[in-house]
Amino acid sequence: MREAYHVELEQLADKLAAMSVQVADAMERATQALLDADLAVAEQVISDDAKVDDARAACEEQAYALLALQAPVATDLRTVLAAIHAAESLERMGDLALHVAKAARRRHPEPVLPEQVRGYFAEMGQIAVRLARQAEQVIKTKDVGAAKELESDDDQVDDIHRHLFTVLMDREWPHGVAAAVDVTLLGRFYERFADHAVSVARRMIFVVTGRMPGYGPGDDEI
């Protein structure tokens, strides 16, 4: 009975890891659609979002069943609770990729981004996808050190996001209000995507250590 229970816990982790792959692929394609004004790729991201929603529902259903039927304690309980929260973050990451794809579709056939900021979004997209793929590995391995490493990559996205505001506030910004609004919103989507990837990693730290980074003494270095 206990062996079957732990198999179910492993299956739950596998589902979360698969969700990480889904949202990484979604943001990779959404960024491609954004940079290339590729309507077909944008439509693919939009149609595939339902699969991410279904994956979250499947994770939550299994997690709640484990809570109800197995009454887990200690590390097992933390694993189930972390899975519920991680599935929520991963679904939100999928939603953020969806928003990027919808922006590309909304402006098609015109490009969304002025040439002046394309490089920033190409870099944020690369980092965001890398964070999601790192989150997949953290879910699989529960490697606390690897989980902490996501923070530094997230800082890079934050730095680019902040720099975008200096670009937009420049008196010489020549692209008008609509472009400034698009850039502001899109920058926020990438910044939040990265934050959610870090949140997933922090949930795995919680599974291993019993503490959420940032919520207890001694967590400042995490």
mmCIF file of C-alpha atoms in Angstrom:
data_model
loop_
_atom_site.group_PDB
_atom_site.id
_atom_site.type_symbol
_atom_site.label_atom_id
_atom_site.label_comp_id
_atom_site.label_asym_id
_atom_site.label_seq_id
_atom_site.Cartn_x
_atom_site.Cartn_y
_atom_site.Cartn_z
ATOM 1 C CA MET A 1 0.000 0.000 0.000
ATOM 2 C CA ARG A 2 2.754 2.451 0.928
ATOM 3 C CA GLU A 3 4.693 1.501 -2.205
ATOM 4 C CA ALA A 4 1.681 2.330 -4.374
ATOM 5 C CA TYR A 5 1.307 5.609 -2.504
ATOM 6 C CA HIS A 6 4.878 6.649 -3.255
ATOM 7 C CA VAL A 7 4.419 5.667 -6.886
ATOM 8 C CA GLU A 8 1.515 8.122 -6.972
ATOM 9 C CA LEU A 9 3.711 10.845 -5.489
ATOM 10 C CA GLU A 10 6.271 10.193 -8.209
ATOM 11 C CA GLN A 11 3.548 10.350 -10.839
ATOM 12 C CA LEU A 12 2.443 13.699 -9.445
ATOM 13 C CA ALA A 13 6.004 15.028 -9.740
ATOM 14 C CA ASP A 14 6.170 13.723 -13.311
ATOM 15 C CA LYS A 15 2.989 15.623 -14.173
ATOM 16 C CA LEU A 16 4.438 18.835 -12.771
ATOM 17 C CA ALA A 17 7.666 18.332 -14.711
ATOM 18 C CA ALA A 18 5.644 17.770 -17.875
ATOM 19 C CA MET A 19 3.774 21.019 -17.204
ATOM 20 C CA SER A 20 7.115 22.820 -16.973
ATOM 21 C CA VAL A 21 8.005 21.499 -20.417
ATOM 22 C CA GLN A 22 4.628 22.628 -21.752
ATOM 23 C CA VAL A 23 4.981 26.196 -20.500
ATOM 24 C CA ALA A 24 8.622 26.419 -21.611
ATOM 25 C CA ASP A 25 7.579 25.385 -25.112
ATOM 26 C CA ALA A 26 4.657 27.814 -24.991
ATOM 27 C CA MET A 27 6.855 30.791 -24.097
ATOM 28 C CA GLU A 28 9.466 29.792 -26.652
ATOM 29 C CA ARG A 29 6.827 29.752 -29.396
ATOM 30 C CA ALA A 30 5.120 32.889 -28.104
ATOM 31 C CA THR A 31 8.431 34.754 -28.227
ATOM 32 C CA GLN A 32 8.998 33.505 -31.765
ATOM 33 C CA ALA A 33 5.532 34.733 -32.743
ATOM 34 C CA LEU A 34 6.233 38.085 -31.095
ATOM 35 C CA LEU A 35 9.602 38.642 -32.757
ATOM 36 C CA ASP A 36 8.679 37.289 -36.192
ATOM 37 C CA ALA A 37 5.021 38.417 -36.375
ATOM 38 C CA ASP A 38 4.223 34.752 -37.016
ATOM 39 C CA LEU A 39 0.457 34.305 -36.820
ATOM 40 C CA ALA A 40 0.497 30.516 -37.215
ATOM 41 C CA VAL A 41 2.828 30.072 -34.253
ATOM 42 C CA ALA A 42 0.777 32.499 -32.156
ATOM 43 C CA GLU A 43 -2.379 30.524 -32.931
ATOM 44 C CA GLN A 44 -0.646 27.310 -31.895
ATOM 45 C CA VAL A 45 0.242 28.768 -28.495
ATOM 46 C CA ILE A 46 -3.304 30.023 -28.044
ATOM 47 C CA SER A 47 -4.922 26.698 -28.920
ATOM 48 C CA ASP A 48 -2.466 24.678 -26.788
ATOM 49 C CA ASP A 49 -3.193 26.695 -23.631
ATOM 50 C CA ALA A 50 -6.171 24.469 -22.864
ATOM 51 C CA LYS A 51 -3.747 21.547 -22.480
ATOM 52 C CA VAL A 52 -1.914 23.410 -19.722
ATOM 53 C CA ASP A 53 -5.220 24.096 -17.970
ATOM 54 C CA ASP A 54 -6.118 20.404 -18.222
ATOM 55 C CA ALA A 55 -2.719 19.416 -16.831
ATOM 56 C CA ARG A 56 -3.213 21.657 -13.799
ATOM 57 C CA ALA A 57 -6.652 20.134 -13.191
ATOM 58 C CA ALA A 58 -5.167 16.621 -13.371
ATOM 59 C CA CYS A 59 -2.388 17.543 -10.905
ATOM 60 C CA GLU A 60 -4.814 19.085 -8.451
ATOM 61 C CA GLU A 61 -7.229 16.169 -8.696
ATOM 62 C CA GLN A 62 -4.481 13.683 -7.897
ATOM 63 C CA ALA A 63 -3.081 15.860 -5.103
ATOM 64 C CA TYR A 64 -6.446 16.296 -3.400
ATOM 65 C CA ALA A 65 -7.127 12.565 -3.699
ATOM 66 C CA LEU A 66 -3.824 11.856 -1.962
ATOM 67 C CA LEU A 67 -4.717 14.300 0.818
ATOM 68 C CA ALA A 68 -8.129 12.729 1.300
ATOM 69 C CA LEU A 69 -7.208 9.062 1.034
ATOM 70 C CA GLN A 70 -3.656 8.851 2.392
ATOM 71 C CA ALA A 71 -3.515 11.605 5.040
ATOM 72 C CA PRO A 72 0.173 12.292 4.304
ATOM 73 C CA VAL A 73 2.481 13.772 6.938
ATOM 74 C CA ALA A 74 5.932 15.388 7.057
ATOM 75 C CA THR A 75 7.781 15.341 3.709
ATOM 76 C CA ASP A 76 4.928 13.586 1.925
ATOM 77 C CA LEU A 77 2.474 16.260 3.030
ATOM 78 C CA ARG A 78 4.849 19.005 1.929
ATOM 79 C CA THR A 79 5.191 17.290 -1.454
ATOM 80 C CA VAL A 80 1.441 17.259 -2.022
ATOM 81 C CA LEU A 81 0.934 20.846 -0.861
ATOM 82 C CA ALA A 82 3.884 22.047 -2.950
ATOM 83 C CA ALA A 83 2.439 20.272 -5.990
ATOM 84 C CA ILE A 84 -0.865 22.121 -5.634
ATOM 85 C CA HIS A 85 0.858 25.501 -5.460
ATOM 86 C CA ALA A 86 3.387 24.661 -8.184
ATOM 87 C CA ALA A 87 0.622 23.568 -10.559
ATOM 88 C CA GLU A 88 -1.047 26.940 -10.026
ATOM 89 C CA SER A 89 2.195 28.797 -10.817
ATOM 90 C CA LEU A 90 2.823 26.677 -13.901
ATOM 91 C CA GLU A 91 -0.681 27.295 -15.213
ATOM 92 C CA ARG A 92 -0.123 31.010 -14.709
ATOM 93 C CA MET A 93 3.111 30.755 -16.700
ATOM 94 C CA GLY A 94 1.095 29.208 -19.503
ATOM 95 C CA ASP A 95 -1.376 32.089 -19.283
ATOM 96 C CA LEU A 96 1.451 34.617 -19.562
ATOM 97 C CA ALA A 97 2.792 32.898 -22.682
ATOM 98 C CA LEU A 98 -0.776 33.014 -23.985
ATOM 99 C CA HIS A 99 -0.907 36.792 -23.415
ATOM 100 C CA VAL A 100 2.312 37.227 -25.413
ATOM 101 C CA ALA A 101 0.906 35.159 -28.275
ATOM 102 C CA LYS A 102 -2.354 37.122 -28.230
ATOM 103 C CA ALA A 103 -0.413 40.374 -28.500
ATOM 104 C CA ALA A 104 1.346 39.022 -31.585
ATOM 105 C CA ARG A 105 -2.000 37.991 -33.073
ATOM 106 C CA ARG A 106 -3.674 41.280 -32.229
ATOM 107 C CA ARG A 107 -1.091 43.372 -34.095
ATOM 108 C CA HIS A 108 -0.601 40.983 -37.018
ATOM 109 C CA PRO A 109 0.548 41.536 -39.751
ATOM 110 C CA GLU A 110 2.357 44.470 -38.131
ATOM 111 C CA PRO A 111 5.127 43.697 -35.639
ATOM 112 C CA VAL A 112 4.298 44.408 -32.010
ATOM 113 C CA LEU A 113 7.765 45.564 -31.011
ATOM 114 C CA PRO A 114 9.734 48.501 -32.328
ATOM 115 C CA GLU A 115 13.180 47.490 -33.525
ATOM 116 C CA GLN A 116 14.646 49.497 -30.652
ATOM 117 C CA VAL A 117 13.443 46.965 -28.036
ATOM 118 C CA ARG A 118 13.409 43.678 -29.959
ATOM 119 C CA GLY A 119 16.764 42.615 -28.542
ATOM 120 C CA TYR A 120 15.565 43.051 -24.972
ATOM 121 C CA PHE A 121 12.583 40.790 -25.556
ATOM 122 C CA ALA A 122 14.649 38.199 -27.386
ATOM 123 C CA GLU A 123 16.919 38.021 -24.332
ATOM 124 C CA MET A 124 14.043 37.945 -21.826
ATOM 125 C CA GLY A 125 12.409 35.180 -23.850
ATOM 126 C CA GLN A 126 15.565 33.076 -23.809
ATOM 127 C CA ILE A 127 15.986 33.491 -20.063
ATOM 128 C CA ALA A 128 12.303 32.813 -19.344
ATOM 129 C CA VAL A 129 12.379 29.575 -21.331
ATOM 130 C CA ARG A 130 15.594 28.530 -19.603
ATOM 131 C CA LEU A 131 14.014 29.168 -16.193
ATOM 132 C CA ALA A 132 11.029 26.968 -17.042
ATOM 133 C CA ARG A 133 13.321 24.174 -18.192
ATOM 134 C CA GLN A 134 15.428 24.541 -15.052
ATOM 135 C CA ALA A 135 12.235 24.307 -13.001
ATOM 136 C CA GLU A 136 11.493 20.993 -14.709
ATOM 137 C CA GLN A 137 14.847 19.621 -13.554
ATOM 138 C CA VAL A 138 14.372 20.959 -10.026
ATOM 139 C CA ILE A 139 10.995 19.217 -9.808
ATOM 140 C CA LYS A 140 12.581 15.960 -10.923
ATOM 141 C CA THR A 141 15.670 16.137 -8.726
ATOM 142 C CA LYS A 142 14.566 18.330 -5.796
ATOM 143 C CA ASP A 143 18.083 19.775 -5.935
ATOM 144 C CA VAL A 144 18.093 22.711 -3.511
ATOM 145 C CA GLY A 145 21.259 24.178 -5.003
ATOM 146 C CA ALA A 146 19.802 24.128 -8.506
ATOM 147 C CA ALA A 147 16.596 25.670 -7.181
ATOM 148 C CA LYS A 148 18.540 28.574 -5.685
ATOM 149 C CA GLU A 149 20.329 29.157 -8.999
ATOM 150 C CA LEU A 150 17.052 30.173 -10.615
ATOM 151 C CA GLU A 151 17.157 33.358 -8.556
ATOM 152 C CA SER A 152 20.164 34.741 -10.440
ATOM 153 C CA ASP A 153 18.531 34.179 -13.833
ATOM 154 C CA ASP A 154 15.364 35.808 -12.556
ATOM 155 C CA ASP A 155 17.444 38.834 -11.546
ATOM 156 C CA GLN A 156 18.547 39.182 -15.171
ATOM 157 C CA VAL A 157 14.931 39.400 -16.312
ATOM 158 C CA ASP A 158 14.221 41.968 -13.589
ATOM 159 C CA ASP A 159 17.183 44.064 -14.743
ATOM 160 C CA ILE A 160 16.011 44.071 -18.366
ATOM 161 C CA HIS A 161 12.456 44.829 -17.274
ATOM 162 C CA ARG A 162 13.636 47.849 -15.266
ATOM 163 C CA HIS A 163 15.794 49.056 -18.144
ATOM 164 C CA LEU A 164 12.789 48.980 -20.471
ATOM 165 C CA PHE A 165 11.200 51.699 -18.347
ATOM 166 C CA THR A 166 14.191 53.968 -18.884
ATOM 167 C CA VAL A 167 13.870 53.395 -22.621
ATOM 168 C CA LEU A 168 10.148 54.179 -22.554
ATOM 169 C CA MET A 169 10.609 57.301 -20.426
ATOM 170 C CA ASP A 170 13.225 58.743 -22.756
ATOM 171 C CA ARG A 171 11.981 61.952 -24.326
ATOM 172 C CA GLU A 172 13.284 60.687 -27.632
ATOM 173 C CA TRP A 173 10.931 57.659 -27.659
ATOM 174 C CA PRO A 174 9.576 57.949 -31.201
ATOM 175 C CA HIS A 175 7.047 55.104 -31.375
ATOM 176 C CA GLY A 176 3.962 56.568 -29.760
ATOM 177 C CA VAL A 177 1.695 55.652 -26.874
ATOM 178 C CA ALA A 178 0.284 52.395 -28.282
ATOM 179 C CA ALA A 179 3.750 50.892 -28.727
ATOM 180 C CA ALA A 180 4.753 52.066 -25.239
ATOM 181 C CA VAL A 181 1.700 50.339 -23.745
ATOM 182 C CA ASP A 182 2.471 47.114 -25.619
ATOM 183 C CA VAL A 183 6.096 47.151 -24.470
ATOM 184 C CA THR A 184 5.081 47.837 -20.863
ATOM 185 C CA LEU A 185 2.565 44.998 -20.758
ATOM 186 C CA LEU A 186 4.795 42.521 -22.546
ATOM 187 C CA GLY A 187 7.709 43.305 -20.278
ATOM 188 C CA ARG A 188 5.477 42.613 -17.303
ATOM 189 C CA PHE A 189 4.395 39.262 -18.786
ATOM 190 C CA TYR A 190 7.993 38.072 -19.057
ATOM 191 C CA GLU A 191 8.890 39.384 -15.612
ATOM 192 C CA ARG A 192 5.957 37.555 -14.018
ATOM 193 C CA PHE A 193 6.690 34.344 -15.970
ATOM 194 C CA ALA A 194 10.199 34.330 -14.496
ATOM 195 C CA ASP A 195 8.858 35.057 -11.002
ATOM 196 C CA HIS A 196 6.502 32.083 -11.196
ATOM 197 C CA ALA A 197 9.351 29.794 -12.279
ATOM 198 C CA VAL A 198 11.246 30.884 -9.160
ATOM 199 C CA SER A 199 8.124 30.230 -7.094
ATOM 200 C CA VAL A 200 8.011 26.653 -8.387
ATOM 201 C CA ALA A 201 11.659 26.178 -7.426
ATOM 202 C CA ARG A 202 10.989 27.585 -3.971
ATOM 203 C CA ARG A 203 8.207 25.053 -3.482
ATOM 204 C CA MET A 204 10.737 22.291 -4.097
ATOM 205 C CA ILE A 205 13.060 23.830 -1.503
ATOM 206 C CA PHE A 206 10.098 23.736 0.893
ATOM 207 C CA VAL A 207 9.607 20.012 0.181
ATOM 208 C CA VAL A 208 13.216 19.247 1.079
ATOM 209 C CA THR A 209 13.831 21.666 3.968
ATOM 210 C CA GLY A 210 10.380 22.284 5.392
ATOM 211 C CA ARG A 211 10.849 26.050 5.026
ATOM 212 C CA MET A 212 9.793 28.472 2.313
ATOM 213 C CA PRO A 213 12.724 30.685 1.246
ATOM 214 C CA GLY A 214 12.206 34.248 2.373
ATOM 215 C CA TYR A 215 9.819 33.281 5.175
ATOM 216 C CA GLY A 216 12.139 32.377 7.966
ATOM 217 C CA PRO A 217 15.405 33.337 9.675
ATOM 218 C CA GLY A 218 18.486 32.563 7.659
ATOM 219 C CA ASP A 219 16.698 32.685 4.310
ATOM 220 C CA ASP A 220 18.145 35.986 3.142
ATOM 221 C CA GLU A 221 20.869 34.243 1.184
ATOM 222 C CA ILE A 222 18.415 32.127 -0.823
#
